[in-house]
Short mmCIF file of C-alpha atoms in Angstrom, two decimals:
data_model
loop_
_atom_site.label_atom_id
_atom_site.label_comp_id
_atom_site.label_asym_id
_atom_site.label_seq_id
_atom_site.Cartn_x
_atom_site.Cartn_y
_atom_site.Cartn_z
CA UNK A 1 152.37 120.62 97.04
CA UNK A 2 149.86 119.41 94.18
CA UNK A 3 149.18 122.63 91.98
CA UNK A 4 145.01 122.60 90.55
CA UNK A 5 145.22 123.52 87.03
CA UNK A 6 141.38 122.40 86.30
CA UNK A 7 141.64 126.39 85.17
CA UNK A 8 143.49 126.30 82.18
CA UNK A 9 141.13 124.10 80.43
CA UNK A 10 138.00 125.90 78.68
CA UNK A 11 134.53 126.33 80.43
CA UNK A 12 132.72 123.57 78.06
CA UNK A 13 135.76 121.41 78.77
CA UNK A 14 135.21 121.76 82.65
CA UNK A 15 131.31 120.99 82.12
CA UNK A 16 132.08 117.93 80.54
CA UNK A 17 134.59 116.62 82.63
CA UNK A 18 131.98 116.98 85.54
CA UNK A 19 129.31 115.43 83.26
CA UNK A 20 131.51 112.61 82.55
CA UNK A 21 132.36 112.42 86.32
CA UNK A 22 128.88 112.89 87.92
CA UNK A 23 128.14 109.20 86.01
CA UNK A 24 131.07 107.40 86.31
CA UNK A 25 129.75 105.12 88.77
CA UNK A 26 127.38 102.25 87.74
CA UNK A 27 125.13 102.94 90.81
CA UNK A 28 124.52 107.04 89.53
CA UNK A 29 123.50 104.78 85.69
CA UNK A 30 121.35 102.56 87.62
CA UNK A 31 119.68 105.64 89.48
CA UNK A 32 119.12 107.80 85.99
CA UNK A 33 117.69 104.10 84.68
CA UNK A 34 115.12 104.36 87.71
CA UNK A 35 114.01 107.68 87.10
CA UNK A 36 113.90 107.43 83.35
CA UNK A 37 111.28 104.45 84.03
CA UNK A 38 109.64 106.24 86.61
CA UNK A 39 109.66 109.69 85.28
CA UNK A 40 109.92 110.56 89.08
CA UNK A 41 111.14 108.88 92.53
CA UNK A 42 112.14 109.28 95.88
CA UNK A 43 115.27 107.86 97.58
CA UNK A 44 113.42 105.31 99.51
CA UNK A 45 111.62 103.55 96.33
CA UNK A 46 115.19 103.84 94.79
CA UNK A 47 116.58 101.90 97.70
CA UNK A 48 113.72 99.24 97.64
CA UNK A 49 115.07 98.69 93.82
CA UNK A 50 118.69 98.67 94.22
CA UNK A 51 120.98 96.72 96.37
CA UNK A 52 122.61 100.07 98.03
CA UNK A 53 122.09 101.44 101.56
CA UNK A 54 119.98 104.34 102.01
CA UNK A 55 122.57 106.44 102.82
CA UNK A 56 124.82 105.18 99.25
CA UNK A 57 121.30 106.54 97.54
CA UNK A 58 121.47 109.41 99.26
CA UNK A 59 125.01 110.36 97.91
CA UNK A 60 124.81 109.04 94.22
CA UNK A 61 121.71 111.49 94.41
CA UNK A 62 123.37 114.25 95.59
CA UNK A 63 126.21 113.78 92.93
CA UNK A 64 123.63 113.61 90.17
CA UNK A 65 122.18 117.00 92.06
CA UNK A 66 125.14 118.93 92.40
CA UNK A 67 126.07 117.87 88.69
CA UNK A 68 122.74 119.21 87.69
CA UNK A 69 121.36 115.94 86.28
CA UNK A 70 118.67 115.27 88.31
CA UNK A 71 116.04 117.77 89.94
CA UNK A 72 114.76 117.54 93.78
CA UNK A 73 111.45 118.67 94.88
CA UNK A 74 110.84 118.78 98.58
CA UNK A 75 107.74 117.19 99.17
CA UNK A 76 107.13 116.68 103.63
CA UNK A 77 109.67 114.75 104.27
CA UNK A 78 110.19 113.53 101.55
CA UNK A 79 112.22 114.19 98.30
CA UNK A 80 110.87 113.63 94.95
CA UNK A 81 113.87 113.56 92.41
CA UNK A 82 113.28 113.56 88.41
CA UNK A 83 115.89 113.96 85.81
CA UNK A 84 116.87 116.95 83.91
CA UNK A 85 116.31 116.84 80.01
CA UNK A 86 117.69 119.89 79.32
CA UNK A 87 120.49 119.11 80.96
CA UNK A 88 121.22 115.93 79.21
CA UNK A 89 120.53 117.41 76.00
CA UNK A 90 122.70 120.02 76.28
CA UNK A 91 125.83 117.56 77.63
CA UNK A 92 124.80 115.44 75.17
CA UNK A 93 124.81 118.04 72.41
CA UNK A 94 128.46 119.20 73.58
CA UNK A 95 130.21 115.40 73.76
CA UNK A 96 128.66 114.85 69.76
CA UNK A 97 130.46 118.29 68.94
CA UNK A 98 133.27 117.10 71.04
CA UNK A 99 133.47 113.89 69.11
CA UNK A 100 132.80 115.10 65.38
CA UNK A 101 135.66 117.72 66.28
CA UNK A 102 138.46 114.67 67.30
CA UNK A 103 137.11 112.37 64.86
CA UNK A 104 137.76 115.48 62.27
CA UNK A 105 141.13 116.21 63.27
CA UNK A 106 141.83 112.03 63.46
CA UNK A 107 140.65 111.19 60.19
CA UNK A 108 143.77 110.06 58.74
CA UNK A 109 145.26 108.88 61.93
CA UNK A 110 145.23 104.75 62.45
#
């Protein structure tokens, strides 16, 4: 039986690693590059855009949702997703301390 350790790492660490997972995939880039353009979308115009199914959009965006990247406001029917500045500034704040920190501690290293 696998034992889950993902507990003995620090909070921060555990954000990031989700951070880093919720856009691992090219199609999750290609959906934040859409709604950067856009400043707002819903799945369908995403679809029209992207060579992905419906329901493909429909999971990258609920990735990107549960990661807390992106926003969704239930409009009818409809979703209308944005992305989450604060969100990204605040990942993007941790992976620069993150990288000044190993790049501190490797300075003399090859």
């Amino acid at each position: 039986m696998a034992i889950h350790k993902k507990e003995e790492f620090s909070t921060k660490e555990q954000h990031l690693a989700a951070f880093a997972k919720a856009i691992s995939h090219p199609a999750r880039i290609a959906i934040l590059s859409v709604l950067a353009k856009r400043n707002q979308c819903i799945c369908g115009e995403i679809v029209e855009i992207l060579p992905l199914a419906q329901s493909t959009v429909s999971q990258h965006l609920k990735e990107l949702k549960n990661a807390g990247l992106i926003d969704g406001e239930v409009d009818g029917p409809r979703t209308c997703y944005c992305i989450n500045w604060k969100a990204f500034e605040k990942f993007n704040a941790d992976f620069n301390s993150l990288f000044e920190k190993l790049k501190e501690a490797n300075a003399k290293c090859c």
